[in-house]
């Protein structure tokens, strides 16, 4: 790993953390609003609850995740391959392109000209710079894929008979999957939203736009999740003092994600008219199928952690769990993230079940779900990764491990309160994306739960401030040298057991494309050939 590459990772991670900071600030405001205290009118920049909510979703779910991943995953991949990125110039060009895109999108976003939520469904119409900026960010992610692919090919030329190291393989799958999946969003942006926001076409088509959006919008959640899985599979077992239970099983799980992540976006559109119910059923079954690689992950990662805990003297069927090295904040963050993700996964299955979805769709339940998944499995894991990555990049030891431990437990506790309350409110019918404090239809049985939303959000806010404080102090005050970065875990059943077919690309990518064509082809063809493009844009804020 060269110095320039470390700086590149540092640049991406720095942008990610700044975005997260903005995201948690606005998150606090929304949580307090639900708790009965609306501070939005007193803030300098934020014009409304909905402005705040859009900033929150875009900064956390789109910017923080994407920039962190583009810094972290190439870092891991190059380390695993033992070679630098094929093109440092391309890598830096990618960073600057993404930063320009981000700034372009941020101007209307912060200026309240793009208050369209992180899903930007038309006919809500944002300023064109918002769409163009986000598109540049997506193009940047494709260039990361390109650089990773070139790097792997160079490695392959020198190592024709070896299995791709697991961490590199997983990194490549993550970006290959995302590159296929993001084509829906690219089409929505280039063909629909950008010309429409520029006034080149008069109308739009909300349904077609939603189909294209969720083509990408579901797999984007695995684009966020898989880098966390990379850490759970390839680093966490060793951080726990153990070994990865099975390397071939880990590869199988990722290949299943490559094949199954995309052809199932209709599970976000069960209530949309204009999509045949038969296709919704196909997407429902494929959603149950993509549950499976996460179950493989559950099994494999728990067995790996167990090997670590037993090596440290752990005994019993469950009691070994206490013997994990809980004093390591990086590992503690990840294990706590896994625990809450189990409930997020169960909730996901409920969402995916057509008839149950009708109960929870567009309610606060979904907000509870997404805070367990992207808001904990991913975010808390990335915080755990930051606890070794940021000290490494700064060359200084983490300022306070105790504070970091307090931080991760606060996130865990705060999220239990916050997410559980939102799930319950959702079951009582409370809508999501609503300024609940101003709603005239608030039900009596919701009211006792509102303070818990505010309390949960406040705990999460304190936790995130401790996180940032610790990193800033590491930068400014820490003098001790950074410890070694965690090394990759060895596997109990190693790469030499992995059949060669698990190290191939063409069959799996072909299968992925075929499934997408089947699951989306007929509906997309019909909608694209019959759309009148006649819905005018709206600015409701
Ligand atoms: Fe989801 C809506 C279904 C996973 C994020 N999801 C959302 C939205 C977001 C989101 C942001 O079918 C809202 C979008 C919007 O704004 O409208 N989701 C699923 C399913 C899964 C799932 C089936 N979601 C995720 C992940 C996300 C995420 C991951 C982000 C990172 N979701 C849905 C559906 C909707 C939806 C519908 C639409 C709802 C609607 O009506 O709008 C699955 O992939 C989940 C699989 C997970 C598991 C858990 C495995 C556990 C592991 C940890 C094990 C280790 C442990 C260690 C426990 C099967 C790997 C402990 C040790 C011991 C000893 C036990
Ligand atoms: Cu989904």
Coordinates of C-alpha atoms and ligand atoms in Angstrom, one line a residue:
X1 CA 0.0 0.0 0.0
X2 CA 1.5 3.3 -1.1
X3 CA 1.3 6.6 0.8
X4 CA -0.9 8.0 -2.0
X5 CA -3.4 5.2 -1.6
X6 CA -3.6 5.8 2.1
X7 CA -4.2 9.5 1.4
X8 CA -6.9 8.5 -1.0
X9 CA -8.7 6.4 1.6
X10 CA -8.3 9.2 4.1
X11 CA -9.9 11.6 1.7
X12 CA -12.9 9.4 1.1
X13 CA -13.3 8.6 4.7
X14 CA -13.0 12.3 5.7
X15 CA -15.9 13.3 3.3
X16 CA -17.9 10.4 4.6
X17 CA -17.5 11.4 8.2
X18 CA -18.4 15.1 7.5
X19 CA -21.6 13.8 5.8
X20 CA -22.4 11.6 8.8
X21 CA -21.9 14.6 11.1
X22 CA -24.6 16.6 9.2
X23 CA -26.8 13.5 9.0
X24 CA -26.8 12.9 12.8
X25 CA -27.4 16.6 13.6
X26 CA -30.6 16.6 11.4
X27 CA -31.5 13.2 12.9
X28 CA -31.6 14.7 16.3
X29 CA -33.9 17.4 15.2
X30 CA -36.4 14.9 13.7
X31 CA -36.3 12.7 16.7
X32 CA -37.0 15.6 19.0
X33 CA -39.8 16.8 16.7
X34 CA -41.5 13.4 17.2
X35 CA -40.8 13.7 20.9
X36 CA -42.8 17.0 20.9
X37 CA -40.0 19.6 20.6
X38 CA -39.7 21.2 17.2
X39 CA -36.4 23.0 17.0
X40 CA -36.4 23.4 13.2
X41 CA -37.6 27.0 13.2
X42 CA -34.6 28.0 15.4
X43 CA -31.9 26.6 13.1
X44 CA -30.1 28.9 10.7
X45 CA -30.1 26.8 7.6
X46 CA -32.9 24.3 7.9
X47 CA -36.3 25.5 6.6
X48 CA -38.6 22.8 7.6
X49 CA -39.0 19.3 9.0
X50 CA -39.0 17.9 5.4
X51 CA -35.8 19.9 4.5
X52 CA -34.2 18.3 7.6
X53 CA -35.4 14.8 6.7
X54 CA -34.1 15.1 3.2
X55 CA -30.7 16.2 4.4
X56 CA -30.7 13.4 6.9
X57 CA -31.5 10.7 4.4
X58 CA -29.2 12.0 1.6
X59 CA -26.2 12.7 3.9
X60 CA -26.4 9.4 5.9
X61 CA -27.8 6.9 3.5
X62 CA -26.3 8.1 0.2
X63 CA -23.2 10.2 1.0
X64 CA -21.7 8.8 4.2
X65 CA -22.2 5.2 3.0
X66 CA -20.9 5.7 -0.6
X67 CA -17.8 7.7 0.3
X68 CA -16.9 5.4 3.2
X69 CA -17.2 2.4 1.0
X70 CA -15.2 3.9 -1.8
X71 CA -12.4 4.6 0.7
X72 CA -12.6 1.3 2.7
X73 CA -13.2 -1.3 0.1
X74 CA -10.2 -0.5 -2.2
X75 CA -8.1 -0.2 0.9
X76 CA -9.1 -3.8 1.8
X77 CA -8.8 -5.1 -1.8
X78 CA -5.3 -3.8 -2.4
X79 CA -4.1 -5.1 0.9
X80 CA -5.5 -8.5 0.2
X81 CA -4.0 -8.7 -3.3
X82 CA -0.7 -7.2 -2.1
X83 CA -0.6 -4.8 -5.0
X84 CA -1.4 -1.1 -5.4
X85 CA -4.3 0.1 -7.4
X86 CA -3.8 -0.3 -11.1
X87 CA -4.2 3.4 -11.8
X88 CA -3.6 6.0 -9.0
X89 CA -4.4 8.8 -11.4
X90 CA -7.8 7.2 -12.2
X91 CA -8.4 6.8 -8.4
X92 CA -7.7 10.4 -7.7
X93 CA -9.7 11.5 -10.7
X94 CA -12.6 9.4 -9.3
X95 CA -12.4 11.1 -5.9
X96 CA -12.4 14.6 -7.4
X97 CA -15.3 13.7 -9.7
X98 CA -17.3 12.4 -6.8
X99 CA -16.5 15.4 -4.7
X100 CA -17.6 17.8 -7.5
X101 CA -20.8 15.8 -7.9
X102 CA -21.4 16.0 -4.1
X103 CA -20.9 19.8 -4.0
X104 CA -23.1 20.2 -7.0
X105 CA -25.9 18.2 -5.3
X106 CA -25.3 19.8 -2.0
X107 CA -26.0 23.4 -3.2
X108 CA -29.7 22.9 -3.9
X109 CA -30.0 20.4 -1.1
X110 CA -28.8 22.7 1.5
X111 CA -30.5 25.6 -0.2
X112 CA -33.9 23.9 0.1
X113 CA -34.3 23.6 -3.6
X114 CA -34.2 19.7 -3.5
X115 CA -36.4 18.8 -0.6
X116 CA -37.5 15.6 -2.2
X117 CA -36.3 13.0 0.3
X118 CA -33.5 10.6 -0.4
X119 CA -35.8 8.7 -2.8
X120 CA -36.5 11.8 -4.9
X121 CA -39.7 10.4 -6.4
X122 CA -41.2 12.5 -9.1
X123 CA -43.5 14.4 -9.5
X124 CA -41.6 16.2 -6.7
X125 CA -39.1 18.1 -8.7
X126 CA -35.7 19.2 -7.5
X127 CA -33.2 21.6 -9.0
X128 CA -31.3 19.9 -11.9
X129 CA -28.0 20.3 -10.0
X130 CA -29.2 17.8 -7.4
X131 CA -29.8 15.1 -10.0
X132 CA -26.6 15.9 -12.0
X133 CA -24.5 15.9 -8.9
X134 CA -25.8 12.6 -7.6
X135 CA -25.3 11.1 -11.1
X136 CA -21.6 12.1 -11.0
X137 CA -21.2 10.4 -7.7
X138 CA -22.7 7.2 -9.2
X139 CA -20.4 7.5 -12.2
X140 CA -17.5 7.8 -9.8
X141 CA -18.4 4.5 -8.2
X142 CA -18.2 2.8 -11.6
X143 CA -14.7 4.1 -12.0
X144 CA -13.9 2.5 -8.6
X145 CA -15.2 -0.7 -10.1
X146 CA -13.0 -0.2 -13.2
X147 CA -9.9 0.4 -11.1
X148 CA -10.5 -2.6 -8.9
X149 CA -11.1 -4.8 -12.0
X150 CA -7.9 -3.6 -13.6
X151 CA -6.0 -4.2 -10.4
X152 CA -7.4 -7.7 -10.1
X153 CA -6.4 -8.5 -13.7
X154 CA -2.9 -7.5 -13.1
X155 CA -2.8 -9.7 -10.0
X156 CA -4.4 -12.5 -12.0
X157 CA -1.7 -12.3 -14.7
X158 CA 0.9 -12.8 -12.1
X159 CA -1.0 -15.5 -10.1
X160 CA -2.8 -17.5 -12.7
X161 CA -3.4 -20.6 -10.5
X162 CA -4.2 -19.0 -7.2
X163 CA -7.6 -18.4 -5.7
X164 CA -8.4 -14.7 -5.4
X165 CA -7.8 -13.8 -1.7
X166 CA -11.2 -13.8 0.0
X167 CA -11.2 -10.1 1.0
X168 CA -10.4 -9.0 -2.5
X169 CA -12.9 -11.4 -4.0
X170 CA -15.6 -9.9 -1.7
X171 CA -14.6 -6.4 -2.6
X172 CA -14.9 -7.1 -6.3
X173 CA -18.3 -8.8 -5.9
X174 CA -19.5 -5.8 -4.0
X175 CA -18.6 -3.4 -6.8
X176 CA -19.6 -5.7 -9.6
X177 CA -23.1 -6.2 -8.1
X178 CA -23.4 -2.4 -7.5
X179 CA -22.4 -1.5 -11.0
X180 CA -25.1 -3.8 -12.5
X181 CA -27.6 -2.6 -10.0
X182 CA -27.0 1.1 -10.5
X183 CA -28.0 1.0 -14.2
X184 CA -31.6 1.6 -13.2
X185 CA -30.8 4.7 -11.3
X186 CA -28.6 5.9 -14.2
X187 CA -31.4 5.4 -16.6
X188 CA -33.8 7.2 -14.4
X189 CA -31.5 10.2 -14.0
X190 CA -30.3 10.4 -17.6
X191 CA -33.5 9.7 -19.5
X192 CA -36.1 11.1 -17.1
X193 CA -35.1 13.4 -14.2
X194 CA -32.2 15.4 -15.7
X195 CA -34.0 16.4 -19.0
X196 CA -37.2 17.0 -17.0
X197 CA -35.5 19.2 -14.4
X198 CA -33.8 21.2 -17.1
X199 CA -37.1 21.8 -18.8
X200 CA -36.2 19.9 -21.9
X201 CA -39.2 17.6 -21.6
X202 CA -42.5 18.8 -20.1
X203 CA -43.7 15.9 -18.1
X204 CA -42.6 12.8 -16.3
X205 CA -44.0 9.4 -15.3
X206 CA -44.0 8.6 -11.5
X207 CA -44.5 4.9 -11.9
X208 CA -41.7 4.3 -14.5
X209 CA -39.4 6.5 -12.3
X210 CA -40.2 4.4 -9.2
X211 CA -39.6 1.2 -11.0
X212 CA -36.2 2.4 -12.2
X213 CA -35.4 3.9 -8.8
X214 CA -36.1 0.6 -6.9
X215 CA -34.2 -1.4 -9.5
X216 CA -31.2 0.3 -7.9
X217 CA -32.8 1.2 -4.5
X218 CA -33.1 -2.3 -3.2
X219 CA -29.6 -3.5 -4.2
X220 CA -28.1 -0.3 -2.9
X221 CA -28.9 -1.7 0.6
X222 CA -26.5 -4.6 -0.2
X223 CA -24.0 -2.2 -1.5
X224 CA -24.0 -0.7 2.0
X225 CA -24.2 -4.0 3.7
X226 CA -21.5 -6.1 1.9
X227 CA -18.6 -3.9 3.0
X228 CA -19.7 -4.5 6.5
X229 CA -19.9 -8.2 5.8
X230 CA -16.3 -8.0 4.4
X231 CA -15.2 -6.8 7.8
X232 CA -17.3 -9.4 9.6
X233 CA -15.9 -12.2 7.5
X234 CA -12.3 -11.3 6.9
X235 CA -11.3 -9.1 9.9
X236 CA -13.7 -9.7 12.9
X237 CA -12.8 -13.4 13.4
X238 CA -9.2 -12.5 13.9
X239 CA -10.1 -9.5 16.0
X240 CA -12.0 -12.0 18.2
X241 CA -8.9 -14.3 18.4
X242 CA -10.3 -17.0 16.1
X243 CA -10.5 -18.1 12.5
X244 CA -13.1 -17.8 9.8
X245 CA -15.2 -21.0 9.9
X246 CA -15.4 -21.5 6.1
X247 CA -13.9 -19.7 3.2
X248 CA -15.9 -21.5 0.4
X249 CA -19.2 -20.8 2.3
X250 CA -18.3 -17.1 2.5
X251 CA -17.6 -17.0 -1.3
X252 CA -20.9 -18.8 -1.9
X253 CA -22.8 -16.2 0.1
X254 CA -21.3 -13.3 -1.9
X255 CA -21.9 -15.0 -5.2
X256 CA -25.6 -15.4 -4.2
X257 CA -25.6 -11.7 -3.5
X258 CA -24.2 -11.0 -6.9
X259 CA -26.9 -13.0 -8.6
X260 CA -29.9 -12.2 -6.4
X261 CA -29.5 -8.6 -5.1
X262 CA -31.2 -6.8 -8.0
X263 CA -34.3 -8.7 -9.5
X264 CA -36.6 -8.0 -6.5
X265 CA -37.2 -4.2 -6.2
X266 CA -41.0 -4.6 -6.5
X267 CA -41.0 -5.5 -2.8
X268 CA -40.9 -1.7 -2.4
X269 CA -43.8 -1.3 -4.7
X270 CA -46.4 -3.8 -3.6
X271 CA -48.9 -1.0 -3.3
X272 CA -48.1 0.7 -6.6
X273 CA -50.7 0.3 -9.2
X274 CA -49.7 -0.6 -12.8
X275 CA -47.4 -3.5 -12.0
X276 CA -48.9 -6.9 -12.4
X277 CA -49.4 -8.8 -9.2
X278 CA -47.8 -11.9 -10.7
X279 CA -44.5 -10.0 -11.1
X280 CA -44.8 -8.7 -7.5
X281 CA -45.1 -12.3 -6.4
X282 CA -41.9 -13.3 -8.4
X283 CA -40.1 -10.4 -6.7
X284 CA -41.4 -11.6 -3.3
X285 CA -40.0 -15.1 -3.8
X286 CA -36.7 -13.7 -5.0
X287 CA -36.6 -11.6 -1.8
X288 CA -37.0 -14.7 0.3
X289 CA -34.1 -16.2 -1.8
X290 CA -31.8 -13.3 -1.1
X291 CA -32.5 -13.7 2.6
X292 CA -30.5 -17.0 2.3
X293 CA -26.9 -15.5 1.9
X294 CA -27.5 -13.5 5.0
X295 CA -28.4 -16.7 6.8
X296 CA -25.2 -18.3 5.6
X297 CA -23.4 -15.2 6.9
X298 CA -25.1 -15.6 10.3
X299 CA -24.0 -19.2 10.6
X300 CA -20.5 -18.6 9.3
X301 CA -19.7 -15.4 11.3
X302 CA -21.2 -16.8 14.5
X303 CA -19.2 -20.0 14.2
X304 CA -16.0 -17.9 13.5
X305 CA -16.6 -15.7 16.6
X306 CA -17.2 -18.8 18.6
X307 CA -13.8 -20.2 17.6
X308 CA -12.3 -17.1 18.9
X309 CA -14.2 -17.1 22.2
X310 CA -13.4 -20.8 22.7
X311 CA -9.7 -20.2 22.1
X312 CA -10.0 -17.6 24.9
X313 CA -11.5 -20.2 27.3
X314 CA -15.2 -19.8 26.4
X315 CA -17.4 -22.8 27.3
X316 CA -21.0 -23.9 26.8
X317 CA -23.5 -23.5 24.0
X318 CA -24.1 -19.8 24.6
X319 CA -21.9 -18.7 27.5
X320 CA -18.8 -18.5 25.2
X321 CA -20.3 -15.3 23.9
X322 CA -19.2 -13.5 27.1
X323 CA -15.6 -14.5 26.4
X324 CA -15.3 -12.5 23.2
X325 CA -12.7 -9.6 23.7
X326 CA -15.4 -7.1 24.7
X327 CA -12.7 -4.6 25.6
X328 CA -11.9 -4.0 22.0
X329 CA -14.2 -1.2 20.8
X330 CA -13.8 -2.1 17.1
X331 CA -15.0 -5.7 17.7
X332 CA -17.6 -4.7 20.2
X333 CA -19.2 -2.3 17.7
X334 CA -19.4 -5.0 15.1
X335 CA -20.8 -7.7 17.3
X336 CA -23.4 -5.3 18.7
X337 CA -24.2 -4.3 15.1
X338 CA -24.7 -8.0 14.2
X339 CA -27.0 -8.6 17.2
X340 CA -29.4 -5.8 16.1
X341 CA -29.1 -6.7 12.5
X342 CA -30.7 -10.1 13.4
X343 CA -33.9 -8.2 14.3
X344 CA -33.6 -6.0 11.2
X345 CA -33.4 -9.1 9.1
X346 CA -36.5 -10.6 10.7
X347 CA -38.3 -7.3 10.1
X348 CA -37.1 -7.4 6.5
X349 CA -38.9 -10.8 6.0
X350 CA -42.1 -9.3 7.4
X351 CA -41.8 -6.4 4.9
X352 CA -41.2 -8.8 2.1
X353 CA -44.3 -10.8 2.8
X354 CA -47.0 -9.2 0.6
X355 CA -49.9 -9.2 2.9
X356 CA -47.9 -8.1 6.0
X357 CA -46.3 -5.4 3.9
X358 CA -49.8 -3.9 3.5
X359 CA -49.8 -3.4 7.3
X360 CA -46.4 -1.8 7.6
X361 CA -45.8 -0.1 4.3
X362 CA -45.3 3.7 4.7
X363 CA -45.5 3.5 8.4
X364 CA -42.9 4.2 11.1
X365 CA -42.2 0.5 11.1
X366 CA -40.1 0.9 8.0
X367 CA -38.1 3.6 9.7
X368 CA -37.5 1.2 12.6
X369 CA -36.3 -1.4 10.1
X370 CA -33.9 0.9 8.2
X371 CA -32.3 2.1 11.4
X372 CA -31.5 -1.5 12.4
X373 CA -30.0 -2.2 9.0
X374 CA -28.3 0.7 7.4
X375 CA -28.5 2.7 10.7
X376 CA -26.8 0.0 12.8
X377 CA -25.5 -3.1 10.9
X378 CA -23.8 -0.7 8.5
X379 CA -23.2 2.5 10.5
X380 CA -22.1 0.9 13.8
X381 CA -19.8 -1.5 11.8
X382 CA -18.3 1.4 9.9
X383 CA -17.7 3.1 13.3
X384 CA -16.0 0.0 14.5
X385 CA -13.9 -0.1 11.4
X386 CA -13.1 3.6 11.9
X387 CA -11.7 2.8 15.3
X388 CA -8.7 1.1 13.7
X389 CA -8.8 2.7 10.2
X390 CA -8.7 6.4 11.2
X391 CA -5.8 5.9 13.8
X392 CA -3.9 4.0 11.1
X393 CA -4.5 6.8 8.5
X394 CA -3.5 9.4 11.0
X395 CA -0.6 7.4 12.4
X396 CA -1.8 7.9 16.0
X397 CA -3.4 5.5 18.5
X398 CA -7.0 6.0 19.2
X399 CA -7.4 8.7 21.9
X400 CA -9.6 6.8 24.2
X401 CA -10.7 3.2 24.0
X402 CA -12.9 3.5 27.1
X403 CA -14.8 6.4 25.5
X404 CA -15.1 4.3 22.3
X405 CA -16.6 1.4 24.3
X406 CA -19.1 3.8 26.0
X407 CA -20.0 5.1 22.5
X408 CA -20.7 1.7 20.9
X409 CA -22.9 0.6 23.9
X410 CA -24.8 3.9 23.8
X411 CA -25.5 3.3 20.1
X412 CA -26.7 -0.2 20.9
X413 CA -28.9 0.9 23.8
X414 CA -30.2 4.1 22.1
X415 CA -31.1 2.1 19.0
X416 CA -33.0 -0.5 20.9
X417 CA -35.2 2.3 22.4
X418 CA -35.5 4.2 19.2
X419 CA -36.1 1.4 16.7
X420 CA -38.4 -0.6 18.9
X421 CA -40.6 2.4 19.5
X422 CA -40.8 3.2 15.8
X423 CA -41.7 -0.4 15.0
X424 CA -44.5 -0.3 17.6
X425 CA -45.8 3.1 16.4
X426 CA -45.8 1.7 12.8
X427 CA -48.0 -1.2 13.9
X428 CA -50.4 1.3 15.4
X429 CA -50.6 3.0 12.0
X430 CA -48.4 6.0 12.5
X431 CA -47.2 7.1 9.0
X432 CA -43.5 7.7 8.2
X433 CA -42.1 10.8 6.6
X434 CA -44.6 12.9 8.4
X435 CA -44.2 16.0 10.6
X436 CA -46.1 14.1 13.3
X437 CA -46.1 17.0 15.8
X438 CA -48.2 19.0 13.3
X439 CA -50.5 16.2 12.3
X440 CA -54.2 16.7 13.3
X441 CA -54.9 12.9 13.4
X442 CA -52.5 11.8 16.1
X443 CA -54.0 8.9 17.9
X444 CA -54.2 8.7 21.7
X445 CA -52.3 5.4 21.8
X446 CA -49.3 6.9 19.9
X447 CA -48.8 9.7 22.4
X448 CA -47.2 7.8 25.3
X449 CA -44.6 6.5 22.9
X450 CA -43.5 9.8 21.4
X451 CA -41.1 10.7 24.3
X452 CA -39.2 7.4 23.7
X453 CA -38.5 8.5 20.1
X454 CA -37.0 11.7 21.4
X455 CA -35.0 9.9 24.1
X456 CA -33.7 7.2 21.7
X457 CA -32.6 9.8 19.2
X458 CA -30.9 11.9 21.9
X459 CA -28.9 8.8 23.1
X460 CA -27.9 8.1 19.5
X461 CA -26.9 11.7 19.1
X462 CA -24.7 11.7 22.3
X463 CA -23.1 8.4 21.0
X464 CA -22.3 9.9 17.7
X465 CA -20.8 13.1 19.3
X466 CA -18.6 10.8 21.4
X467 CA -17.5 9.1 18.2
X468 CA -16.5 12.3 16.5
X469 CA -14.9 13.7 19.6
X470 CA -12.7 10.7 20.0
X471 CA -11.6 10.8 16.4
X472 CA -10.9 14.6 16.6
X473 CA -8.9 14.0 19.8
X474 CA -7.0 11.2 18.1
X475 CA -6.0 13.7 15.4
X476 CA -5.2 16.6 17.7
X477 CA -4.1 15.2 21.0
X478 CA -3.0 11.6 20.6
X479 CA 0.8 11.1 20.6
X480 CA 1.2 7.3 20.8
X481 CA 1.8 5.6 17.5
X482 CA -1.1 3.7 15.8
X483 CA -1.2 0.0 16.4
X484 CA -1.0 -2.5 13.5
X485 CA -4.2 -2.7 11.4
X486 CA -6.1 -6.0 12.0
X487 CA -4.8 -8.7 9.8
X488 CA -7.0 -10.9 7.7
X489 CA -8.4 -13.9 9.4
X490 CA -7.2 -17.4 8.4
X491 CA -9.9 -19.8 7.5
X492 CA -10.5 -23.1 9.3
X493 CA -11.5 -24.5 5.9
X494 CA -9.4 -22.5 3.6
X495 CA -9.4 -21.1 0.0
X496 CA -7.8 -24.3 -1.2
X497 CA -11.1 -26.0 -0.5
X498 CA -13.0 -23.6 -2.6
X499 CA -14.0 -25.1 -6.0
X500 CA -12.6 -23.1 -8.9
X501 CA -16.0 -22.2 -10.1
X502 CA -16.3 -20.0 -7.0
X503 CA -13.5 -17.9 -8.4
X504 CA -15.1 -17.2 -11.8
X505 CA -17.0 -14.1 -12.9
X506 CA -18.7 -14.7 -16.2
X507 CA -21.2 -17.4 -15.2
X508 CA -22.4 -15.5 -12.2
X509 CA -22.6 -12.2 -13.9
X510 CA -24.5 -13.8 -16.8
X511 CA -26.9 -15.4 -14.4
X512 CA -27.4 -12.1 -12.6
X513 CA -28.2 -10.3 -15.9
X514 CA -30.5 -13.1 -17.0
X515 CA -32.5 -13.0 -13.8
X516 CA -32.8 -9.2 -14.0
X517 CA -34.1 -9.5 -17.6
X518 CA -36.7 -12.0 -16.5
X519 CA -37.9 -10.2 -13.4
X520 CA -37.8 -6.7 -14.9
X521 CA -37.9 -7.0 -18.7
X522 CA -41.6 -7.3 -19.3
X523 CA -42.7 -4.6 -16.9
X524 CA -40.0 -2.2 -17.9
X525 CA -40.7 -2.8 -21.6
X526 CA -44.5 -2.2 -21.2
X527 CA -44.0 0.9 -19.1
X528 CA -41.3 2.4 -21.3
X529 CA -43.3 1.8 -24.5
X530 CA -46.6 3.2 -23.2
X531 CA -45.6 6.0 -21.0
X532 CA -47.2 9.4 -21.9
X533 CA -44.6 11.4 -19.9
X534 CA -47.3 13.9 -19.1
X535 CA -47.1 14.4 -15.3
X536 CA -46.1 18.0 -14.4
X537 CA -43.5 18.6 -11.8
X538 CA -44.4 19.9 -8.3
X539 CA -42.7 21.8 -5.6
X540 CA -44.8 21.2 -2.5
X541 CA -42.4 22.7 0.0
Ligands
LIG1 FE1 -34.8 -3.7 4.0 C1 -37.3 -1.3 3.2 C2 -36.9 -6.2 3.0 C3 -32.3 -5.9 4.5 C4 -32.6 -1.1 4.3 N1 -34.9 -1.6 3.8 C5 -36.0 -0.8 3.5 C6 -35.7 0.6 3.5 C7 -34.3 0.6 3.8 C8 -33.9 -0.7 4.0 C9 -33.5 1.9 3.8 O1 -39.4 -6.5 1.4 C10 -36.6 1.7 3.3 C11 -36.6 2.3 1.9 C12 -37.5 3.4 1.7 O2 -37.2 4.5 2.1 O3 -38.7 3.2 1.3 N2 -34.6 -5.7 3.9 C13 -35.6 -6.6 3.5 C14 -35.1 -7.9 3.5 C15 -33.8 -7.8 4.0 C16 -33.5 -6.4 4.2 C17 -35.8 -9.2 3.2 N3 -32.8 -3.5 4.4 C18 -31.9 -4.6 4.5 C19 -30.6 -4.1 4.7 C20 -30.7 -2.7 4.6 C21 -32.1 -2.4 4.4 C22 -29.4 -5.0 4.8 C23 -29.6 -1.7 4.6 C24 -28.4 -1.9 4.8 N4 -36.7 -3.8 3.3 C25 -37.3 -4.9 2.9 C26 -38.6 -4.5 2.3 C27 -38.7 -3.2 2.3 C28 -37.5 -2.7 3.0 C29 -39.6 -5.4 1.7 C30 -39.9 -2.3 1.8 C31 -40.9 -2.0 2.8 C32 -41.9 -1.0 2.4 O4 -43.1 -1.4 2.4 O5 -41.6 0.1 2.0 C33 -32.8 -9.0 4.2 O6 -31.7 -8.8 3.3 C34 -32.4 -9.2 5.6 C35 -31.5 -10.4 5.8 C36 -30.8 -10.4 7.2 C37 -30.7 -11.4 8.0 C38 -30.0 -11.3 9.3 C39 -28.7 -12.0 9.4 C40 -27.9 -11.7 10.6 C41 -26.5 -11.6 10.7 C42 -25.8 -11.3 12.0 C43 -25.4 -12.6 12.7 C44 -24.5 -12.5 13.8 C45 -24.8 -12.4 15.1 C46 -23.8 -12.5 16.2 C47 -26.2 -12.3 15.5 C48 -31.2 -12.8 7.6 C49 -25.7 -11.9 9.5 C50 -24.4 -12.8 17.5 C51 -24.0 -14.0 18.2 C52 -24.9 -15.0 18.7 C53 -24.4 -16.0 19.7 C54 -26.3 -15.2 18.2
LIG2 CU1 -35.6 -3.7 -0.5

